[in-house]
Amino acid sequence: SGDHLKFRGVRQADPEGAAAALLTPADPSKSRITVRESADGARGHPSPETLARLARPLLDGVQLIEGAGLAAPDFDRAEQAIATAAQPQPTTQPATQWRCTLAHTGQIGAATALVQLAALKHSLGAGASGLALSAAAPGLVAVARLDQPVVLPSFVPAFG
């Protein structure tokens, strides 16, 4: 499409930042990615509370949530709670969907955020927003929000 990508500010060991760089065109009227990341000191996967704390500020208006695919009951319940919290009020809007591409691919390491954001970008329509939840040991968690721009049709007068 001729869009040029931004790579400024991406650290070498920052897969979420790299995903943002690969998927964010230089034109700010295009898709926008907001990333929050944290580590909670856990030896294994991060706590569900850490995930919820990071996701909470990014939930407004999200239509699709891409889960972390950890197959851990506590973490799955936390993801379900996040999807429930993202439900629009009043409920006349379409419900927030929750899915997990990683359930089909398996855990893919540092490429996780990139794959999740690419799947969201492919699935979301104009003006829609999605959230990618990723987690890894030791206690690392990232939440990335993808906002698609509203695309207005161009007006081309018909002359006959």
CSV table of C-alpha atoms in Angstrom, one decimal:
chain,number,residue,atom,x,y,z
A,1,SER,CA,0.0,0.0,0.0
A,2,GLY,CA,3.0,2.3,0.0
A,3,ASP,CA,3.0,2.9,3.7
A,4,HIS,CA,6.4,3.4,5.3
A,5,LEU,CA,7.0,1.9,8.7
A,6,LYS,CA,8.5,3.6,11.8
A,7,PHE,CA,11.4,1.9,13.6
A,8,ARG,CA,12.4,4.8,15.9
A,9,GLY,CA,12.7,4.0,19.6
A,10,VAL,CA,12.6,0.2,19.2
A,11,ARG,CA,15.1,-1.6,21.5
A,12,GLN,CA,16.7,-4.7,20.3
A,13,ALA,CA,15.2,-6.9,23.0
A,14,ASP,CA,11.7,-5.4,22.7
A,15,PRO,CA,9.5,-7.8,20.7
A,16,GLU,CA,6.4,-5.8,21.5
A,17,GLY,CA,8.1,-2.6,20.3
A,18,ALA,CA,9.2,-4.3,17.2
A,19,ALA,CA,5.7,-5.5,16.5
A,20,ALA,CA,4.5,-1.9,16.9
A,21,ALA,CA,7.2,-0.7,14.5
A,22,LEU,CA,6.4,-3.3,11.9
A,23,LEU,CA,2.6,-2.7,12.0
A,24,THR,CA,2.5,1.1,12.5
A,25,PRO,CA,2.7,3.2,9.4
A,26,ALA,CA,4.5,6.5,9.6
A,27,ASP,CA,1.2,8.2,8.8
A,28,PRO,CA,-0.6,8.8,12.1
A,29,SER,CA,-4.0,8.6,10.4
A,30,LYS,CA,-3.3,4.9,10.0
A,31,SER,CA,-3.4,2.1,12.6
A,32,ARG,CA,-2.1,3.0,16.1
A,33,ILE,CA,-0.5,0.6,18.6
A,34,THR,CA,-0.2,1.2,22.3
A,35,VAL,CA,1.9,-1.2,24.3
A,36,ARG,CA,2.1,-1.7,28.1
A,37,GLU,CA,4.6,-4.2,29.5
A,38,SER,CA,5.6,-5.3,33.0
A,39,ALA,CA,7.3,-8.0,35.0
A,40,ASP,CA,6.0,-9.1,38.4
A,41,GLY,CA,8.9,-11.2,39.6
A,42,ALA,CA,7.1,-14.5,39.3
A,43,ARG,CA,9.4,-17.5,38.6
A,44,GLY,CA,6.9,-18.8,36.1
A,45,HIS,CA,4.1,-17.1,34.2
A,46,PRO,CA,3.0,-13.7,35.5
A,47,SER,CA,0.1,-13.5,37.9
A,48,PRO,CA,-3.4,-12.9,36.5
A,49,GLU,CA,-3.6,-9.7,38.6
A,50,THR,CA,-0.6,-8.3,36.7
A,51,LEU,CA,-2.3,-9.0,33.4
A,52,ALA,CA,-5.6,-7.3,34.6
A,53,ARG,CA,-3.7,-4.3,35.9
A,54,LEU,CA,-2.0,-3.7,32.6
A,55,ALA,CA,-5.1,-4.3,30.4
A,56,ARG,CA,-7.5,-2.2,32.4
A,57,PRO,CA,-6.5,1.2,31.0
A,58,LEU,CA,-6.6,-0.1,27.4
A,59,LEU,CA,-10.1,-1.7,27.4
A,60,ASP,CA,-12.4,1.1,26.4
A,61,GLY,CA,-14.0,0.4,23.1
A,62,VAL,CA,-12.2,-2.9,22.4
A,63,GLN,CA,-14.1,-5.3,20.1
A,64,LEU,CA,-11.7,-8.2,20.0
A,65,ILE,CA,-9.2,-9.6,22.5
A,66,GLU,CA,-6.4,-12.0,21.4
A,67,GLY,CA,-5.6,-14.2,24.4
A,68,ALA,CA,-2.2,-15.3,25.6
A,69,GLY,CA,-2.9,-19.1,25.2
A,70,LEU,CA,-1.2,-20.2,28.4
A,71,ALA,CA,-3.7,-23.0,29.1
A,72,ALA,CA,-3.6,-22.1,32.8
A,73,PRO,CA,-7.0,-22.0,34.4
A,74,ASP,CA,-6.3,-18.9,36.6
A,75,PHE,CA,-4.9,-17.0,33.6
A,76,ASP,CA,-7.8,-18.1,31.3
A,77,ARG,CA,-10.3,-16.8,34.0
A,78,ALA,CA,-8.4,-13.5,34.1
A,79,GLU,CA,-8.6,-13.2,30.3
A,80,GLN,CA,-12.4,-13.9,30.5
A,81,ALA,CA,-12.8,-11.3,33.1
A,82,ILE,CA,-10.9,-8.8,30.9
A,83,ALA,CA,-13.2,-9.6,28.0
A,84,THR,CA,-16.3,-9.1,30.3
A,85,ALA,CA,-14.9,-5.8,31.6
A,86,ALA,CA,-14.5,-4.6,28.0
A,87,GLN,CA,-18.2,-5.2,27.2
A,88,PRO,CA,-19.7,-2.0,26.0
A,89,GLN,CA,-22.3,-0.2,28.2
A,90,PRO,CA,-25.1,-0.1,27.4
A,91,THR,CA,-25.0,-3.5,25.8
A,92,THR,CA,-26.6,-2.3,22.5
A,93,GLN,CA,-23.1,-2.5,21.0
A,94,PRO,CA,-21.7,-5.7,19.7
A,95,ALA,CA,-20.1,-7.9,22.4
A,96,THR,CA,-16.4,-8.0,22.8
A,97,GLN,CA,-15.0,-11.2,21.3
A,98,TRP,CA,-12.3,-13.3,23.0
A,99,ARG,CA,-10.1,-15.7,20.9
A,100,CYS,CA,-6.7,-17.2,21.0
A,101,THR,CA,-4.7,-17.6,17.8
A,102,LEU,CA,-1.9,-19.1,20.0
A,103,ALA,CA,-4.2,-22.1,20.7
A,104,HIS,CA,-3.7,-23.0,17.1
A,105,THR,CA,0.0,-22.1,16.7
A,106,GLY,CA,1.3,-23.0,20.1
A,107,GLN,CA,3.6,-20.7,22.1
A,108,ILE,CA,6.0,-19.0,19.6
A,109,GLY,CA,8.3,-17.0,21.9
A,110,ALA,CA,9.5,-13.5,21.0
A,111,ALA,CA,7.3,-13.5,17.9
A,112,THR,CA,4.1,-13.7,20.0
A,113,ALA,CA,3.1,-10.1,20.0
A,114,LEU,CA,3.9,-9.6,16.3
A,115,VAL,CA,1.8,-12.6,15.3
A,116,GLN,CA,-1.1,-11.5,17.6
A,117,LEU,CA,-1.1,-7.9,16.3
A,118,ALA,CA,-0.9,-9.2,12.7
A,119,ALA,CA,-3.9,-11.4,13.4
A,120,LEU,CA,-5.8,-8.5,15.0
A,121,LYS,CA,-5.0,-6.2,12.1
A,122,HIS,CA,-6.3,-8.8,9.6
A,123,SER,CA,-9.5,-9.3,11.6
A,124,LEU,CA,-10.5,-5.8,12.6
A,125,GLY,CA,-12.5,-3.5,10.3
A,126,ALA,CA,-12.2,0.3,10.0
A,127,GLY,CA,-12.6,2.2,13.3
A,128,ALA,CA,-12.3,-1.0,15.4
A,129,SER,CA,-9.9,-1.8,18.3
A,130,GLY,CA,-8.4,-5.0,19.5
A,131,LEU,CA,-6.2,-6.1,22.4
A,132,ALA,CA,-3.4,-8.6,22.4
A,133,LEU,CA,-2.4,-10.3,25.7
A,134,SER,CA,0.9,-12.0,25.9
A,135,ALA,CA,2.8,-13.5,28.8
A,136,ALA,CA,6.0,-15.5,29.3
A,137,ALA,CA,8.2,-16.7,32.1
A,138,PRO,CA,9.7,-15.3,34.2
A,139,GLY,CA,6.7,-13.2,35.1
A,140,LEU,CA,6.7,-11.1,31.9
A,141,VAL,CA,3.4,-9.7,30.5
A,142,ALA,CA,2.6,-7.3,27.7
A,143,VAL,CA,-0.7,-5.9,26.5
A,144,ALA,CA,-0.9,-4.2,23.1
A,145,ARG,CA,-3.9,-2.3,21.8
A,146,LEU,CA,-4.4,-1.9,18.0
A,147,ASP,CA,-6.7,0.9,16.9
A,148,GLN,CA,-7.8,0.9,13.2
A,149,PRO,CA,-8.5,4.3,11.7
A,150,VAL,CA,-12.0,5.2,10.5
A,151,VAL,CA,-11.8,5.2,6.7
A,152,LEU,CA,-14.1,7.7,5.1
A,153,PRO,CA,-15.1,7.0,1.5
A,154,SER,CA,-13.7,9.5,-1.0
A,155,PHE,CA,-16.2,11.5,-3.0
A,156,VAL,CA,-15.9,11.2,-6.7
A,157,PRO,CA,-18.5,13.1,-8.6
A,158,ALA,CA,-20.1,11.3,-11.5
A,159,PHE,CA,-20.3,13.3,-14.7
A,160,GLY,CA,-22.2,12.0,-17.6
